[in-house]
XYZ file of C-alpha atoms in Angstrom:
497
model
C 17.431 89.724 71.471
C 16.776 91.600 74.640
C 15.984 95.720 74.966
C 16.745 96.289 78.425
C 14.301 100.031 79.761
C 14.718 101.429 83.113
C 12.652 104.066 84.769
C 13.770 105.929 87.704
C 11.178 106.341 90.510
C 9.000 109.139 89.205
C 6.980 111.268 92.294
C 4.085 112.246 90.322
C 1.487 109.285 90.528
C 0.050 110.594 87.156
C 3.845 109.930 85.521
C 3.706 106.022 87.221
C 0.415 105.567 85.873
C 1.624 106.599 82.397
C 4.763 104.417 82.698
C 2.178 101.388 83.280
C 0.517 102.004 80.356
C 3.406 102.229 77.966
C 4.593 98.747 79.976
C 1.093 97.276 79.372
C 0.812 98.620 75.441
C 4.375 97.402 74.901
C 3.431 93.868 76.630
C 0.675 93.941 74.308
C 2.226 94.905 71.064
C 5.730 93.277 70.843
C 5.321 90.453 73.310
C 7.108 91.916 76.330
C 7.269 90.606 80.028
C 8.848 91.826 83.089
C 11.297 89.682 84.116
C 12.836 91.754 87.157
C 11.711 94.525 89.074
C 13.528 96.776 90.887
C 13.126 100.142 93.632
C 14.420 102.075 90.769
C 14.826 99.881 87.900
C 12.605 97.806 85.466
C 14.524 95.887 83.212
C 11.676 94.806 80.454
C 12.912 91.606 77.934
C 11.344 90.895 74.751
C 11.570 87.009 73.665
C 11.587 88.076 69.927
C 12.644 90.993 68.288
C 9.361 93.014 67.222
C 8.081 93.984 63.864
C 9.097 97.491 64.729
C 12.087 97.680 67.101
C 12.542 101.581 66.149
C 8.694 102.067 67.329
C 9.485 99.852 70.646
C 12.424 101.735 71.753
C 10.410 105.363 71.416
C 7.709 103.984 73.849
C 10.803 103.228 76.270
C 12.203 106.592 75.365
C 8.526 108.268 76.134
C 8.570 107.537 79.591
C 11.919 109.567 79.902
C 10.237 112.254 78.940
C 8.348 111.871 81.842
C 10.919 112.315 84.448
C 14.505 112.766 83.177
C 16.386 113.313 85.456
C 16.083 110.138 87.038
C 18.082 108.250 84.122
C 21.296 110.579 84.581
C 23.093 108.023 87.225
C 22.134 105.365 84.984
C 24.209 106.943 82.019
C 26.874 108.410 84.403
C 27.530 104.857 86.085
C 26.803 106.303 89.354
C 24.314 103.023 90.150
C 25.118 99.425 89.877
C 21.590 98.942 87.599
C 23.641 100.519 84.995
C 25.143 96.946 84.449
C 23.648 93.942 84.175
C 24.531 90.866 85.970
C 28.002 88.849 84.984
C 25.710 85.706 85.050
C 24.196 86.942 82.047
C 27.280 89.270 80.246
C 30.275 87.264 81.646
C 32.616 85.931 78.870
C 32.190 82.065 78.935
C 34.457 79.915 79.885
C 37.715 79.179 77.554
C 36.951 75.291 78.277
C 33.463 75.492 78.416
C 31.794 73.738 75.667
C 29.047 76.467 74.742
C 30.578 79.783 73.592
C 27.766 82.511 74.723
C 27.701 86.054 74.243
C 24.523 88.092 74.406
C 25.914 91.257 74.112
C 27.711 94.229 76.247
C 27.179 93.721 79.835
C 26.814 97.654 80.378
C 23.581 100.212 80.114
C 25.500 103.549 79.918
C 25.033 103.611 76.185
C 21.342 102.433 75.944
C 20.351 104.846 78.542
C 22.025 108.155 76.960
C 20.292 106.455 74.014
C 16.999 107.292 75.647
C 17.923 110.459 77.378
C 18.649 112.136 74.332
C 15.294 112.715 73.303
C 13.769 113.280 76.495
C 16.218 116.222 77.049
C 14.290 119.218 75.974
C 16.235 122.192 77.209
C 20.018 123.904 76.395
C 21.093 122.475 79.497
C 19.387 119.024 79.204
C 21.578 118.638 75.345
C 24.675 120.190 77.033
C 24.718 117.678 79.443
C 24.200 115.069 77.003
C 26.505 116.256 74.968
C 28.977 116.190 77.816
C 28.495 112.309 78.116
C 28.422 111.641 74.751
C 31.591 112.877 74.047
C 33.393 110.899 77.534
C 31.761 107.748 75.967
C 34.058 106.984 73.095
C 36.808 106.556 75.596
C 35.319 103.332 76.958
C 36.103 100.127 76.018
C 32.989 98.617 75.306
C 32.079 98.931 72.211
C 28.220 98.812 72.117
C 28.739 102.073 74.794
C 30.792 103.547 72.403
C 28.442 103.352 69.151
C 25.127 104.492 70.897
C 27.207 107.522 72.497
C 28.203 108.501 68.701
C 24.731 108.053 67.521
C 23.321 110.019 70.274
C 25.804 113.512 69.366
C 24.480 112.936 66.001
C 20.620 113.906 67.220
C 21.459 116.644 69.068
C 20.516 120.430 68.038
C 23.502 122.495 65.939
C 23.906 124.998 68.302
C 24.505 122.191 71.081
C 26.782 119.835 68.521
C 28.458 122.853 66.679
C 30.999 123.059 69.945
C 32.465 119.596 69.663
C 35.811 118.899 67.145
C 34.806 116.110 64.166
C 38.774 116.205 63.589
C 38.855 114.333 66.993
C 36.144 112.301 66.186
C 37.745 111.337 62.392
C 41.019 109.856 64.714
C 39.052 107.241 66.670
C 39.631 103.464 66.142
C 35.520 103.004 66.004
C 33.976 103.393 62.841
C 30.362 104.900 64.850
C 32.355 107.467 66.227
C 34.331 108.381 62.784
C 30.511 108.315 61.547
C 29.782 111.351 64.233
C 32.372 112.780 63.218
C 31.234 112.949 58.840
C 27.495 114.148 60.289
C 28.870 116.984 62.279
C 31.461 118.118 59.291
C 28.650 118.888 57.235
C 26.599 120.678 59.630
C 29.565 123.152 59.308
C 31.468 122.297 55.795
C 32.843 125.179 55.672
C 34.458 125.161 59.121
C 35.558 121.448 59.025
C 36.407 121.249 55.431
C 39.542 119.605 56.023
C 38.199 117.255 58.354
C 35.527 116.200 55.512
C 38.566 115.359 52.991
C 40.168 113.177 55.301
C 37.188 111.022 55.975
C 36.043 110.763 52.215
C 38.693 108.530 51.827
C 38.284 106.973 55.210
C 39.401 103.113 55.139
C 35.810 101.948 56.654
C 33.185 102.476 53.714
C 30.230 102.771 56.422
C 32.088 106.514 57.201
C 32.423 107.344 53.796
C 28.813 106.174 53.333
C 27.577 108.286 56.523
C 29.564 111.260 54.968
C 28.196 110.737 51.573
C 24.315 110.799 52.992
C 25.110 113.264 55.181
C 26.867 115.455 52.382
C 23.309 114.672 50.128
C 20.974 115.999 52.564
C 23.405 119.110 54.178
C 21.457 122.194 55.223
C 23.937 124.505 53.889
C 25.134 124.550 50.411
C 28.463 125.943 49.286
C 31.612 125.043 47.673
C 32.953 122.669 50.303
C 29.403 120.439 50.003
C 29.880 120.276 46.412
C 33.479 119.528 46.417
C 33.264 116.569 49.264
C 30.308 115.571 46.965
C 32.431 115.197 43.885
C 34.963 113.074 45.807
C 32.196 110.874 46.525
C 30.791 110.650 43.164
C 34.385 108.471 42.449
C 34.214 106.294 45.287
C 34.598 102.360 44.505
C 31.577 101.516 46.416
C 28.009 101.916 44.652
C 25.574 103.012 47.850
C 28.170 105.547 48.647
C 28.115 107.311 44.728
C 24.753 106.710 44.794
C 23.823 108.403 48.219
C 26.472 111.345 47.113
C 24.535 111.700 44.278
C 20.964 111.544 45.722
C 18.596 114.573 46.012
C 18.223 116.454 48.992
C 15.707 116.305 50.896
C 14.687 118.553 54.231
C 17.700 120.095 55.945
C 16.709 118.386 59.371
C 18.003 114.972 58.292
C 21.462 115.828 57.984
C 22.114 113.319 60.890
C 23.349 109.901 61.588
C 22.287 107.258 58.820
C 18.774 105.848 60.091
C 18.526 108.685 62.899
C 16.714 112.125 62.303
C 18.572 114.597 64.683
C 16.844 116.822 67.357
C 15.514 120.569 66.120
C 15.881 123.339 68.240
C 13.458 125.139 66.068
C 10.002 124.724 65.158
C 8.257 125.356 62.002
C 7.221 123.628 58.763
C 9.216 121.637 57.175
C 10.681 123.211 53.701
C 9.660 121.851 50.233
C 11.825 119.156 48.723
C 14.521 120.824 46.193
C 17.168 119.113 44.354
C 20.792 119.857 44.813
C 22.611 121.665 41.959
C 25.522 120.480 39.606
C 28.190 120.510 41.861
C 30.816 122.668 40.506
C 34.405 121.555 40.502
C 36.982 122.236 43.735
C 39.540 120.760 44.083
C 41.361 119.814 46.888
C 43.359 122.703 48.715
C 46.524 120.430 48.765
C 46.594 120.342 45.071
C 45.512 123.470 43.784
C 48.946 124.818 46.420
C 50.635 121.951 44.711
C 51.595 120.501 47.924
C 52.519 116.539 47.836
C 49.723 115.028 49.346
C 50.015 111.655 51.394
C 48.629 108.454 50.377
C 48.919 106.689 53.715
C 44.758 106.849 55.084
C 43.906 106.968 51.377
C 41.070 104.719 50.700
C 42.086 101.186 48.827
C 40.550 101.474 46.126
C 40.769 100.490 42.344
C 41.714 103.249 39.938
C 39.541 104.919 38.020
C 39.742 107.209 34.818
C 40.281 111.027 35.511
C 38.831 112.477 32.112
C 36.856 111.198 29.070
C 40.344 111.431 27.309
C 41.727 108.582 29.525
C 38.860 106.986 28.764
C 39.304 107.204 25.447
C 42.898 106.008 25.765
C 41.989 103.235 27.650
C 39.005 101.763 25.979
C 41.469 101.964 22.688
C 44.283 100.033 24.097
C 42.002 97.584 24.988
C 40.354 97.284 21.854
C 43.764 95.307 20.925
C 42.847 92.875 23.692
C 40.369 90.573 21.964
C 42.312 89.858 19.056
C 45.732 89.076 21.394
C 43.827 86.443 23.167
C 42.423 84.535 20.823
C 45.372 84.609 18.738
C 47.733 83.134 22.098
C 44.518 80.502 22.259
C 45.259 79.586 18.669
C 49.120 79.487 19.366
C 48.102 77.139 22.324
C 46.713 74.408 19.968
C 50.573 73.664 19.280
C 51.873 71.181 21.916
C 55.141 72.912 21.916
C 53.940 76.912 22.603
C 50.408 75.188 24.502
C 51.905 76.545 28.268
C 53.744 79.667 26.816
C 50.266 80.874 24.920
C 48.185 80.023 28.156
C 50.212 81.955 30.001
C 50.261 85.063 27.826
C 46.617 85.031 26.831
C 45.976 84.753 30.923
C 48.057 88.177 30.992
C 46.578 89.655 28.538
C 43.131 88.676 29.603
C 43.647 90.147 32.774
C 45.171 93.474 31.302
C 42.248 93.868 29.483
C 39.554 93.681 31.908
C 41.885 95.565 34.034
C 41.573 98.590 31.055
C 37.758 97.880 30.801
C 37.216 98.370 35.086
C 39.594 101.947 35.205
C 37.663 102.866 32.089
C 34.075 102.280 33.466
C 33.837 100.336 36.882
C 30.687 98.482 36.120
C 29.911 95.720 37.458
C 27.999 93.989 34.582
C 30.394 94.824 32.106
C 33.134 93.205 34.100
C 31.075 89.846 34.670
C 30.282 90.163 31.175
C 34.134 90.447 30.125
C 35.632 88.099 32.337
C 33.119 85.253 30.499
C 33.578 86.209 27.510
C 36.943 86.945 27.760
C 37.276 83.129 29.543
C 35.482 81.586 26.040
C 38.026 83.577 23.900
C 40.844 82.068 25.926
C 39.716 78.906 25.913
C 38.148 77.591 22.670
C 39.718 78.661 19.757
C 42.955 76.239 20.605
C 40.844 72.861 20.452
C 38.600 74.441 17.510
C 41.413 74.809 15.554
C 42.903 71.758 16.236
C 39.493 70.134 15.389
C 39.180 71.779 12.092
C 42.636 70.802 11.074
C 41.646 67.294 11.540
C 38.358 67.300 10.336
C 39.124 68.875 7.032
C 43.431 68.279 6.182
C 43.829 65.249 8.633
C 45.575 62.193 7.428
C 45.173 59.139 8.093
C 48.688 56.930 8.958
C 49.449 53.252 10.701
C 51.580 54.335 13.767
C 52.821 51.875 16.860
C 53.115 52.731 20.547
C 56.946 52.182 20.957
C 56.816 53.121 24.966
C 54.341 54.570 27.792
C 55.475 57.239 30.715
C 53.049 56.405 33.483
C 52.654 59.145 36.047
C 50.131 59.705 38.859
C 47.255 61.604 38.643
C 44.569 63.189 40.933
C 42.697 59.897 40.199
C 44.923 57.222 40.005
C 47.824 56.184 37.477
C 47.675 58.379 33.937
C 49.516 57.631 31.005
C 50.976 58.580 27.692
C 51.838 56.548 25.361
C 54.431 57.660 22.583
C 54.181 57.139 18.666
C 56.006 55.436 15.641
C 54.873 55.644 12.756
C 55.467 52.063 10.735
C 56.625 53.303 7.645
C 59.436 54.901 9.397
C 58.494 58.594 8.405
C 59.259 61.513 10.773
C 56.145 62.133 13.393
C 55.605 65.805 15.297
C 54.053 65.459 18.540
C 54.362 61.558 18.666
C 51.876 61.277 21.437
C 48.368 60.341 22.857
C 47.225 61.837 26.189
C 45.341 59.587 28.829
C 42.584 59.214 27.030
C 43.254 57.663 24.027
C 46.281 55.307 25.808
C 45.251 52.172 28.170
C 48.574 51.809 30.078
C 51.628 49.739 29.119
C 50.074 46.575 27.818
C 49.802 49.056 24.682
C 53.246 48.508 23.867
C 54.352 47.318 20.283
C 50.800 47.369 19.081
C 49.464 49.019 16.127
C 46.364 51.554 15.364
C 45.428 54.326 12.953
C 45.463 57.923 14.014
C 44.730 61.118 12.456
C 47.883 63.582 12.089
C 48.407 67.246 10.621
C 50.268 67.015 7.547
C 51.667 70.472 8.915
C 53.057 69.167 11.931
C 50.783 71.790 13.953
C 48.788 69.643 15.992
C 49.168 66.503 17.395
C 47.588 62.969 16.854
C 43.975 62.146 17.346
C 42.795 58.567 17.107
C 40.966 57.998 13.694
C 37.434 56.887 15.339
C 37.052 60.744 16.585
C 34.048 62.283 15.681
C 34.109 65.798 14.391
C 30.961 66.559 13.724
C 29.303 69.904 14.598
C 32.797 71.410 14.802
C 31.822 73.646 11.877
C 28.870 75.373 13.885
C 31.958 75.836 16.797
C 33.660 77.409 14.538
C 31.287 80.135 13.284
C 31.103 80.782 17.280
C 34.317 82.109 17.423
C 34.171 85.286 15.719
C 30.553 85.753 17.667
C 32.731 85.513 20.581
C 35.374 88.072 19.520
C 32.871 90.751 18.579
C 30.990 90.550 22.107
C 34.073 91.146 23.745
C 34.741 94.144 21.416
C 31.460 95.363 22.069
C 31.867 95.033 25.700
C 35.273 97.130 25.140
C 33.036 99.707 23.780
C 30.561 99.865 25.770
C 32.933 100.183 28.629
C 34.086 103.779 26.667
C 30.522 104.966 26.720
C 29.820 104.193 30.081
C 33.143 105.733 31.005
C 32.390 108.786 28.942
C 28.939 109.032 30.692
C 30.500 109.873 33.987
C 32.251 113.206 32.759
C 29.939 114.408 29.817
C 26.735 113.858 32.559
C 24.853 111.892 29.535
């Protein structure tokens, strides 16, 4: 990784001197070496990324500081230093056989990056402000996302004059990010705005609104309403940071950035946000249709603790359907149509248990369980039939239906029995049936006198299958309980217990 640092040519000897003490601390600290030098560049690679690239880039940024308004043509594009070299940034080669790419090719972005906190006065943040905001209309996208993150550290009164609706319409996700940190410097002002992004398609706006919205400087009705839509977002760091404590009102910024103050003065006490009270959206209270087309794809999720409620209970019913398709499965002839069905209802009941209470464990928890239940009462059953009612009768293999398999040739070889009685399910699958030199001979096999379940050979061994089959009722209650649990985590999230 490289972290590219220019200086302009300060005048004041003492300001050079400084700037070769930050190079020689820097070399010291994170490994760095000057590769080029320049009249009025330095361009300063480091082989490795250091322990503390945050730290590194605010010694670049403290020379700045120094002598500002040197960097200005580097961020306007006035010089050619504000690019580096196509030997290094170039695309490769279609044909070539190494595919490089070290990154964007221009500086603008890093270097209004470091001009933002050297600029110290109104007209210093104007002009920033000025070039953060032409950024976003270039095509490189590196340029793009440091010009967003550098409007999100400037003061209110300089970042209060720019429009986050045109910010919440650009194709990059930084800028739409600018756009959520400067809507809740003003909720109240940009209210609408703030809707529209809380169900922004790109979860890292919805999470730079939701941290943004947790740590707001000025509390009100709007903050507590774009809160609540947050609360019911599908992803966990965004409810999470929506439902964080606030801390000090000067980190309302970018996500990993702490803005610029244009005050001074000790830092207020932590306090914790209120119960947010509930607003609904302005579009519904008029009872105007709102538009789902920028609506966030998400799964749905219960409204009250009465859907709850309603959902939990028709789910209830789906632990019972399964196994009882499962069972209907052991049958040769019903054995695809109960699959099927107990795969639908299977599905239609986790489906219940994630708009009741979208918990993750649960729903790992359900779909397991709910696979067991699906799966093993059919062969149980048709175990226990055998073990305990099975009966054993002489049958002959009158013909085999070879087919291939995944592995080779499979067959099945069909059943007589030799005292000419009726047989259900005259069959044995590949297992039991060695191809077609099986043909006319005789062997003993195990058969349902109910006509339920079809042949086993007589040699299988059944034992154990009693301890199976005390597992299948442990099975059906942990899926009920997970059902229920599912209601009380549902009901959690509206009766705040």
């Amino acid at each position: 990784m490289a972290i590219a640092g220019w200086a302009g040519p300060c005048n004041d000897d003492n300001d050079t001197a400084k700037f070769s003490a930050v190079v020689r601390d820097w070399e010291r600290r994170f490994g760095a070496r000057v590769v080029a030098a320049g009249f009025s560049t330095l361009h300063l690679s480091v082989a490795a990324p250091p322990a503390n690239e945050h730290e590194a880039l605010l010694v670049a940024a403290e020379h700045f500081a120094f002598c500002p308004d040197n960097t200005t043509s580097l961020v306007v594009g006035d010089e050619s230093d504000s690019y580096l070299g196509e030997v290094l940034t170039d695309r490769p080669h279609p044909l070539s056989a190494f595919q490089v790419n070290i990154g964007s090719a221009s500086l603008r972005g890093s270097a209004l990056m470091f001009a933002a906190p050297a600029a110290s006065s109104s007209d210093e943040h104007a002009w920033v402000r000025d070039q953060a905001t032409e950024l976003p209309g270039s095509r490189d996208e590196h340029d793009v996302h440091e010009a967003a993150a550098a409007l999100c550290g400037l003061p209110n009164d300089i970042a209060g004059i720019v429009d986050p609706g045109l910010l919440a319409t650009h194709d990059h996700f930084g800028v739409r990010q600018a756009g959520a940190v400067l809507c809740m410097r003003f909720p109240a002002r940009h209210h609408r705005t703030a809707l529209h992004l809380a169900r922004d398609p790109d979860l890292r706006a919805r999470r730079a609104l939701a941290e943004a919205a947790a740590n707001a400087a000025v509390e009100g009705p709007e903050t507590d309403a774009i809160r609540q839509i947050l609360r019911g977002d599908p992803c966990h760091s965004i409810r999470s940071r929506a439902g964080a404590r606030r801390t000090t009102p000067h980190r309302a910024g970018a996500p990993g950035r702490t803005p610029a103050r244009s005050g001074s003065g000790a830092e207020p006490d932590e306090v914790e946000v209120p119960p947010p009270q509930t607003v609904m959206d302005p579009a519904l209270q008029s009872g105007d249709p709102v538009r789902h087309t920028d609506a966030v794809p998400r799964i749905a999720t219960a409204a009250s603790s009465r859907q709850v409620r309603r959902l939990t209970t028709m789910a209830l019913f789906g632990p019972p359907v399964i196994v009882g398709l499962s069972l209907l499965a052991a049958n040769p002839d019903w054995s695809g149509l109960g699959l099927v069905l107990g795969t639908f209802a299977l599905i239609a009941t986790l489906s219940l248990m994630i708009t009741a209470a979208p918990n993750g464990w649960l729903i790992v928890g359900g779909v397991i369980v709910g696979i067991a239940a699906l799966s093993g009462p059919g062969p149980v059953l048709q175990a226990e039939v055998m073990a305990h009612q099975g009966q054993r009768v002489e049958v002959r293999v009158t013909s085999v239906k070879t087919y291939q398999g995944k592995h080779g040739p499979e067959y099945t070889c069909l059943l007589g029995r030799v005292d000419g009685k009726p047989l259900n399910h005259a069959e044995l699958g590949n297992d039991s049936c060695d191809g077609p030199m099986e043909v006319g001979q005789t062997e003993d096999v195990l058969v349902d006198p109910h006509g339920w379940t079809a042949p086993e050979p007589a040699e299988t061994d059944y034992s154990g299958i009693d301890i199976a089959a005390w597992a299948l009722p442990v099975v059906l209650v942990l899926f009920e309980l997970l059902v229920w649990l599912s209601r009380r985590v549902g009901q959690r999230r509206f009766e705040g217990r």
